[in-house]
Amino acid sequence: MSDKKYSREHEWVETGADGIATIGITVHAQDALGDVVFVDLPEVGRVLAAGEVAGVVESVKAAADVYAPLSGEVTEVNEGLRNDPSLANSDPLGAGWFFRVRPSAPDEFGTLLDEPGYAEFVKSAS
């Protein structure tokens, strides 16, 4: 059973049964960016702190930092996304994931927003 949470910087996090967290950008983020044309992903093995810039996503309209919502070591990046950045638009919550981390501070997951909380955050920010 997986559990999906959201950051105020518009990333989503889903933890698998193995404890590894998959991270991507939200539907709201990709809507705001428009057509994604390039992604810069973190290196496998890089240790990230929560809130640290982990990569960059560029669209026809803008470039935006992608933040690590959790501290941990990057275990995998989505090479498919590097080859086809439009996956961030066509399937942001699935095939368009950005990277995976092995969380070093699992309690950070509890500081993220659940789906209703994120929806309210987006609504109040617009």
Coordinates of C-alpha atoms in Angstrom, one line a residue:
M1 CA 0.0 0.0 0.0
S2 CA 1.4 3.4 -1.0
D3 CA 0.7 6.7 0.5
K4 CA 0.9 10.0 -1.5
K5 CA 1.6 13.3 0.1
Y6 CA 2.3 16.8 -1.4
S7 CA 4.7 19.7 -0.6
R8 CA 3.9 23.4 -0.7
E9 CA 6.5 23.6 -3.5
H10 CA 4.2 21.4 -5.7
E11 CA 6.0 18.1 -5.5
W12 CA 4.3 14.8 -4.7
V13 CA 5.8 12.0 -2.7
E14 CA 4.7 8.4 -2.7
T15 CA 6.3 5.8 -0.5
G16 CA 6.4 2.2 -1.5
A17 CA 6.3 -1.0 0.6
D18 CA 10.2 -1.0 0.4
G19 CA 10.3 2.5 2.1
I20 CA 11.7 4.1 -1.1
A21 CA 10.0 7.5 -1.9
T22 CA 9.1 8.4 -5.5
I23 CA 9.0 12.1 -6.2
G24 CA 7.5 14.1 -9.0
I25 CA 5.7 17.4 -9.7
T26 CA 2.0 17.8 -9.2
V27 CA -0.7 18.3 -11.9
H28 CA -1.0 21.9 -10.6
A29 CA 2.8 22.5 -11.2
Q30 CA 2.8 21.1 -14.7
D31 CA -0.4 23.1 -15.6
A32 CA 1.4 26.3 -14.4
L33 CA 4.6 25.5 -16.3
G34 CA 3.0 24.5 -19.6
D35 CA 4.8 22.2 -22.0
V36 CA 7.9 20.7 -20.3
V37 CA 10.9 20.6 -22.7
F38 CA 13.8 19.7 -20.4
V39 CA 14.5 18.2 -16.9
D40 CA 17.7 18.3 -14.9
L41 CA 17.6 15.4 -12.5
P42 CA 19.8 14.8 -9.4
E43 CA 22.7 12.3 -9.5
V44 CA 22.1 8.8 -8.2
G45 CA 23.9 8.6 -4.8
R46 CA 23.4 12.3 -4.0
V47 CA 22.3 13.0 -0.5
L48 CA 19.5 15.6 -0.3
A49 CA 18.2 17.6 2.6
A50 CA 14.4 18.4 2.7
G51 CA 13.8 21.7 0.9
E52 CA 17.0 21.5 -1.1
V53 CA 16.9 22.1 -4.8
A54 CA 17.2 18.6 -6.4
G55 CA 16.7 19.5 -10.1
V56 CA 15.2 21.8 -12.6
V57 CA 12.2 21.6 -14.9
E58 CA 12.1 23.8 -17.9
S59 CA 9.0 24.5 -20.1
V60 CA 8.3 26.7 -23.0
K61 CA 7.1 29.4 -20.5
A62 CA 9.5 29.2 -17.6
A63 CA 12.1 27.2 -15.6
A64 CA 11.4 26.1 -12.0
D65 CA 13.4 24.4 -9.3
V66 CA 12.4 20.9 -8.2
Y67 CA 12.8 20.6 -4.4
A68 CA 13.4 17.5 -2.3
P69 CA 10.4 17.1 -0.1
L70 CA 12.3 14.6 2.1
S71 CA 15.9 14.1 3.1
G72 CA 17.6 11.1 1.8
E73 CA 19.8 9.5 -0.8
V74 CA 18.8 9.5 -4.4
T75 CA 18.5 5.8 -5.5
E76 CA 17.1 6.2 -9.0
V77 CA 16.2 8.9 -11.6
N78 CA 13.6 8.6 -14.3
E79 CA 15.7 8.2 -17.5
G80 CA 12.5 8.0 -19.4
L81 CA 11.6 11.5 -18.3
R82 CA 15.1 12.7 -19.4
N83 CA 14.5 11.2 -22.9
D84 CA 10.8 12.4 -23.1
P85 CA 10.3 15.4 -20.8
S86 CA 6.6 15.6 -22.0
L87 CA 5.9 12.7 -19.6
A88 CA 5.8 15.4 -16.9
N89 CA 2.7 16.8 -18.6
S90 CA 1.0 13.7 -19.9
D91 CA 1.4 11.6 -16.7
P92 CA 2.8 13.8 -13.9
L93 CA 1.6 11.4 -11.1
G94 CA 2.7 8.3 -12.8
A95 CA 5.3 7.7 -15.7
G96 CA 6.4 11.4 -15.3
W97 CA 8.0 10.8 -11.8
F98 CA 11.4 12.6 -11.4
F99 CA 13.5 10.6 -8.8
R100 CA 13.5 8.2 -5.9
V101 CA 15.1 8.6 -2.5
R102 CA 15.7 6.4 0.5
P103 CA 14.5 8.7 3.2
S104 CA 16.9 9.3 6.1
A105 CA 14.3 11.1 8.3
P106 CA 11.0 9.2 7.8
D107 CA 9.2 11.6 10.2
E108 CA 9.5 14.3 7.5
F109 CA 6.7 12.5 5.6
G110 CA 4.3 13.5 8.3
T111 CA 5.0 17.2 7.6
L112 CA 3.7 17.0 4.0
L113 CA 0.1 17.7 3.0
D114 CA -2.5 15.0 2.3
E115 CA -4.5 15.4 -0.9
P116 CA -7.4 17.4 0.6
G117 CA -4.8 19.7 2.4
Y118 CA -2.9 20.2 -0.9
A119 CA -6.1 21.0 -2.8
E120 CA -7.0 23.6 -0.2
F121 CA -3.4 25.0 -0.3
V122 CA -3.6 25.4 -4.1
K123 CA -7.1 27.0 -3.9
S124 CA -6.0 29.5 -1.3
A125 CA -2.8 30.4 -3.2
S126 CA -4.6 31.2 -6.4

